[in-house]
Short mmCIF file of C-alpha atoms in Angstrom, two decimals:
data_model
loop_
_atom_site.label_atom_id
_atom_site.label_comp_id
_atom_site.label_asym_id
_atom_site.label_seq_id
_atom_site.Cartn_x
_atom_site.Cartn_y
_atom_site.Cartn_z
CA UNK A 230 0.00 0.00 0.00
CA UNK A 231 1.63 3.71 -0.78
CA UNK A 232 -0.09 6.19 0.45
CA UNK A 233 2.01 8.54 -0.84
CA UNK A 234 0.30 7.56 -4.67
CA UNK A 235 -3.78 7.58 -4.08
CA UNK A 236 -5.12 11.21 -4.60
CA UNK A 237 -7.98 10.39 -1.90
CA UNK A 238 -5.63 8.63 0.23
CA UNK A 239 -6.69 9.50 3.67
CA UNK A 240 -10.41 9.95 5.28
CA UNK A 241 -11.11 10.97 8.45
CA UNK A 242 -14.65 10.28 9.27
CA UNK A 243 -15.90 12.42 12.42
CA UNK A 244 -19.39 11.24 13.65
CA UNK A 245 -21.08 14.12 15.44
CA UNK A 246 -24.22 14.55 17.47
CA UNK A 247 -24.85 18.41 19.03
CA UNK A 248 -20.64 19.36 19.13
CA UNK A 249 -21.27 22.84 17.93
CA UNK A 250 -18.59 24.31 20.28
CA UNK A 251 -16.13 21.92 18.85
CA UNK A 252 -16.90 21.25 15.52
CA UNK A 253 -15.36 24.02 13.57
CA UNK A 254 -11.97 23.23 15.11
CA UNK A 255 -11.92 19.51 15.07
CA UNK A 256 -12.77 19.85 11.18
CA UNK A 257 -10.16 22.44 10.39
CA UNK A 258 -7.33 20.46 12.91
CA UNK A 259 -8.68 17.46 11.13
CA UNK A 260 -7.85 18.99 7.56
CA UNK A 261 -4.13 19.63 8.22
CA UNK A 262 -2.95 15.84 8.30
CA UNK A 263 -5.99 14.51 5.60
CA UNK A 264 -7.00 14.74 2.08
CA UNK A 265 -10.79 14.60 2.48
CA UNK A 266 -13.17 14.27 5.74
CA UNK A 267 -16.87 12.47 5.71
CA UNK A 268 -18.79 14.23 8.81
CA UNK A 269 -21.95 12.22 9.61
CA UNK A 270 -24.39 14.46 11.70
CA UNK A 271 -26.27 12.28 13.68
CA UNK A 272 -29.43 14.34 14.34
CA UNK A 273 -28.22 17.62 15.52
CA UNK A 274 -30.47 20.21 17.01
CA UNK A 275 -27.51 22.66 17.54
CA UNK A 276 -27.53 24.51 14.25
CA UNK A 277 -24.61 23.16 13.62
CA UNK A 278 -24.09 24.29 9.69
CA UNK A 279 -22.60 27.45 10.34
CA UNK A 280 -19.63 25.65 12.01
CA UNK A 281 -18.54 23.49 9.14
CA UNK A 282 -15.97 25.67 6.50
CA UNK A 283 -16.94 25.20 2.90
CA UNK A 284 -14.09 23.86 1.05
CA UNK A 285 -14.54 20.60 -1.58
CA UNK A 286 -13.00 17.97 0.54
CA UNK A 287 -15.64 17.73 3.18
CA UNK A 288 -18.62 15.28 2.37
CA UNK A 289 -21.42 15.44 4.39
CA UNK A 290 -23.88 12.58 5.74
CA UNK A 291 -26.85 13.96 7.80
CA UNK A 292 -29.35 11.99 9.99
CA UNK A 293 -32.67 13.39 10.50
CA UNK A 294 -32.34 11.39 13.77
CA UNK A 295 -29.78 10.73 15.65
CA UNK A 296 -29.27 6.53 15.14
CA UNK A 297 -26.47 6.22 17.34
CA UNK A 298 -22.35 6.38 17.29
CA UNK A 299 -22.34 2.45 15.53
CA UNK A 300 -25.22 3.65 12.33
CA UNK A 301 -22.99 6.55 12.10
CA UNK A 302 -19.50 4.64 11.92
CA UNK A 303 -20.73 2.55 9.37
CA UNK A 304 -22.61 5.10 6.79
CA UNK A 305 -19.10 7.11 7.32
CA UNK A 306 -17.39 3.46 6.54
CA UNK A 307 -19.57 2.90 3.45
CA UNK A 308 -18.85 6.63 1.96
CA UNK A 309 -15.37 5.81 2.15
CA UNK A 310 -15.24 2.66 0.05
CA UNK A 311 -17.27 4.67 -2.38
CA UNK A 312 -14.36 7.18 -2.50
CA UNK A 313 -11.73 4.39 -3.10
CA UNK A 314 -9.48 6.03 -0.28
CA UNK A 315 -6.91 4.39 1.11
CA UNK A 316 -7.16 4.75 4.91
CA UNK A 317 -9.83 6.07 7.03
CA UNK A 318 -9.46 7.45 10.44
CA UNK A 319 -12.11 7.69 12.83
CA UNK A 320 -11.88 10.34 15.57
CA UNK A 321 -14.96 12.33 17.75
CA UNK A 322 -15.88 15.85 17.42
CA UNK A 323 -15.63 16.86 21.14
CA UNK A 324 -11.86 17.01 20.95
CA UNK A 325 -10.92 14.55 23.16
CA UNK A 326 -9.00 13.41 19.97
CA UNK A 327 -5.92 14.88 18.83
CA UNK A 328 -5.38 15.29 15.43
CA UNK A 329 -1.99 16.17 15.66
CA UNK A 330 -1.58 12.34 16.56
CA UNK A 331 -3.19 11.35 13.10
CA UNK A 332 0.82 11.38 11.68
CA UNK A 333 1.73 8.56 14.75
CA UNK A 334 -0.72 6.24 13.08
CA UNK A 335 0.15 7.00 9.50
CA UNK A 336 3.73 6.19 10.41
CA UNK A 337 2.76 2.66 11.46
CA UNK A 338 -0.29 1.63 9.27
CA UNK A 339 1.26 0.09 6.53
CA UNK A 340 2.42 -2.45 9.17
CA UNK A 341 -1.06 -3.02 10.47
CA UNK A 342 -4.62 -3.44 9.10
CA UNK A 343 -5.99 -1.27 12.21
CA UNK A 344 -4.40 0.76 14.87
CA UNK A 345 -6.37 2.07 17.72
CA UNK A 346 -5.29 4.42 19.99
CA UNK A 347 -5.12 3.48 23.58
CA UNK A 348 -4.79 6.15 25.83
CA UNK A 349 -3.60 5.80 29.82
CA UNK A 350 -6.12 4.66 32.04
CA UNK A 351 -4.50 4.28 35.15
CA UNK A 352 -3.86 7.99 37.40
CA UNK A 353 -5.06 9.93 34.32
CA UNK A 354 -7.98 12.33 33.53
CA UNK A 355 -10.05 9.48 32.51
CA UNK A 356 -13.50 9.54 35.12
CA UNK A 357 -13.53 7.20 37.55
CA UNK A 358 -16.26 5.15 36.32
CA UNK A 359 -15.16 5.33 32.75
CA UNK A 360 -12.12 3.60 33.52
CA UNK A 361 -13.65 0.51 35.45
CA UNK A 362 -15.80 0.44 32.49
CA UNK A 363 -12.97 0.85 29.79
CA UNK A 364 -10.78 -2.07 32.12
CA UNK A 365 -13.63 -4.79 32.50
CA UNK A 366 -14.53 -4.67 28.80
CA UNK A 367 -10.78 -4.61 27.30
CA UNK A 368 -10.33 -7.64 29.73
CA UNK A 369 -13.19 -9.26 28.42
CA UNK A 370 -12.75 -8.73 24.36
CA UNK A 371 -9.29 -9.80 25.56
CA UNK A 372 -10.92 -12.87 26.73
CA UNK A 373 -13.23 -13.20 23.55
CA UNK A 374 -10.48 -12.72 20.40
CA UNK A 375 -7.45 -13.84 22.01
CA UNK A 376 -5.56 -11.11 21.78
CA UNK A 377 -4.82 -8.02 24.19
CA UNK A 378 -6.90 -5.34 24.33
CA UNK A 379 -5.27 -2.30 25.44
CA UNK A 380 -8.63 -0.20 25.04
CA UNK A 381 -11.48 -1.23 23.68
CA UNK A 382 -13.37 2.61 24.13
CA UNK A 383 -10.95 4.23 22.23
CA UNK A 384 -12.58 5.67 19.18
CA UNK A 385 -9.37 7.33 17.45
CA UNK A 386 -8.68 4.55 14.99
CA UNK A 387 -7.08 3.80 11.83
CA UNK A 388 -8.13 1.85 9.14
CA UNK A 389 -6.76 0.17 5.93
CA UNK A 390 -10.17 1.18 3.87
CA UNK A 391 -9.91 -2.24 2.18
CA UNK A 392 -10.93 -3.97 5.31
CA UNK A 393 -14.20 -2.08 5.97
CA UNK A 394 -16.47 -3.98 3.92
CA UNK A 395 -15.60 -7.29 6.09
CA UNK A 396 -16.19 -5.34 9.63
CA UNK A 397 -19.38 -3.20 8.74
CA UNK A 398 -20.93 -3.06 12.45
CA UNK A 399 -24.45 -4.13 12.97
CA UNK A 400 -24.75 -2.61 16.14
CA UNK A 401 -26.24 0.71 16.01
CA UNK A 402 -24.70 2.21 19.75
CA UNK A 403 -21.50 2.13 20.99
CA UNK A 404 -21.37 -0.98 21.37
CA UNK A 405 -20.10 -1.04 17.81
CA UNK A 406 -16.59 -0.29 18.87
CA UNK A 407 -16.36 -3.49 20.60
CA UNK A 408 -18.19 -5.51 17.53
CA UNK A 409 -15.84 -3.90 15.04
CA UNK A 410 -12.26 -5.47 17.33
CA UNK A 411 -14.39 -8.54 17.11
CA UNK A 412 -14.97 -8.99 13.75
CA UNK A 413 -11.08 -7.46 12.97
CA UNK A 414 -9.75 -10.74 15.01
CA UNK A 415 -12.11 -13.16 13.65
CA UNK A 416 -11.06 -12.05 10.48
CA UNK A 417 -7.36 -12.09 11.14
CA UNK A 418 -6.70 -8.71 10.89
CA UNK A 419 -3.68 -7.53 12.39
CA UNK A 420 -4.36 -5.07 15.04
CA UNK A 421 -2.39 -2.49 16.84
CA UNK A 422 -2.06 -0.04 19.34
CA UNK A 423 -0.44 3.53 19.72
CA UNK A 424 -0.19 5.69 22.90
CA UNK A 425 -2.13 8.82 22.39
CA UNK A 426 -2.85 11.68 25.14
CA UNK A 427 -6.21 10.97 28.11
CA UNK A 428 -8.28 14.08 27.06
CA UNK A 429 -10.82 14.82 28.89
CA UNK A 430 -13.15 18.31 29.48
CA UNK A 431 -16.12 19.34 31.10
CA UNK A 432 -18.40 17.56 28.09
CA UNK A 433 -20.92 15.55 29.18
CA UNK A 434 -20.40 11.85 27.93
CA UNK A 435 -23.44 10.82 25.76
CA UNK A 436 -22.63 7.42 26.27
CA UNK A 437 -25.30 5.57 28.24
CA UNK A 438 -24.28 3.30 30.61
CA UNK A 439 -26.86 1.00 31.28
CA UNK A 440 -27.73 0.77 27.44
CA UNK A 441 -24.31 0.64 26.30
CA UNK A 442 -23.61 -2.79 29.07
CA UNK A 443 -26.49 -4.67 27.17
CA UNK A 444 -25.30 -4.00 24.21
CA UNK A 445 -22.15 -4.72 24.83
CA UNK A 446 -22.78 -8.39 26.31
CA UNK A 447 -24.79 -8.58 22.88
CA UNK A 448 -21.48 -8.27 21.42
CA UNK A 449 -20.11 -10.92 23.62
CA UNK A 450 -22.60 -13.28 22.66
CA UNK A 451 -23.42 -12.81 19.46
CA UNK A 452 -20.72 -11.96 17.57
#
């Protein structure tokens, strides 16, 4: 794979879902270190438009609902393949996701089908709860594929696009994140891991905790 050849070479795809405050500068970050972005709104009711730039490269998918982080992942996924790139990053729009790391996994990709980011759980900014959550469920898709599972919530990942089609998630929450490292080992992918920084804000999470355990054990069970 040379990346250095394909004119739409690298994707980042940034789900969103009411990120007004951050969205204008995780797009233009974003745009320094890609050739094109795909930004799935997810059912906004921010009036969001105003924050993304005009320019060619950005394509834009828009929910009239919001379907959840997994529906979103994978209409992002699909757009991709249709653009023939050659890698696609995923990264969230409430900038606890560096882009100035997206050259880290560049530098490594070519060795590996995926690379997620893990970022430091232990003494870091990470809420209390979210890293119980983010330790049980990396020990237990650990468990699951056979492999180790640094971090299983990490949603800064990179992608060889060609692989996509294969790991589509079903899942519609985010749960998906954990159903995509599934289907990756089952499929024999070779996955990786990169340090990147614990960012966390005053945001409020929108993940769900008591939907996002049931549909996570789905994951356990059924995929």
């Amino acid at each position: 794979m040379n990346i250095s050849e394909s004119k739409n070479k690298i994707c980042a795809i940034i789900p969103f879902y009411n990120e007004k405050s951050t969205l204008k500068k995780i797009v233009s970050d974003t745009l320094n270190f890609v050739d094109l972005i795909i930004l799935v709104n997810d059912g906004s009711t921010d009036n969001w438009q105003e924050e993304i730039p005009k320019v060619e490269n950005i394509h834009l998918i828009s929910n009239e609902i919001n379907l959840g982080k997994g529906t979103a992942l994978k209409l992002g996924f699909q757009k991709s393949i249709e653009l023939k790139t050659l890698v696609t990053i995923t990264l969230d729009a409430d900038l606890q996701h560096d882009p100035k790391q997206i050259p880290n996994f560049l530098n490594n990709i070519e060795n590996y089908d995926c690379i997620i980011g893990k970022r430091k759980i232990t003494n870091s900014q990470m809420p209390f709860q979210r890293r119980v959550s983010n330790y049980l469920t990396s020990k237990l898709l650990s468990l699951k594929t056979g492999r180790k599972i640094f971090d299983s919530q990490s949603g800064y990942r990179v992608f060889k696009t060609n692989i996509l089609e294969n790991i589509l998630p079903k899942f519609s929450g985010f749960e998906a994140e954990s159903e995509i490292i599934v289907k990756l080992c089952k499929n024999n992918y070779s996955l990786g891991f990169t340090d990147i920084p614990t960012i966390y804000g005053n945001e409020n999470s929108k993940m769900r905790a008591i939907p996002t355990i049931f549909g996570f054990v789905k994951v356990l069970l059924k995929v």
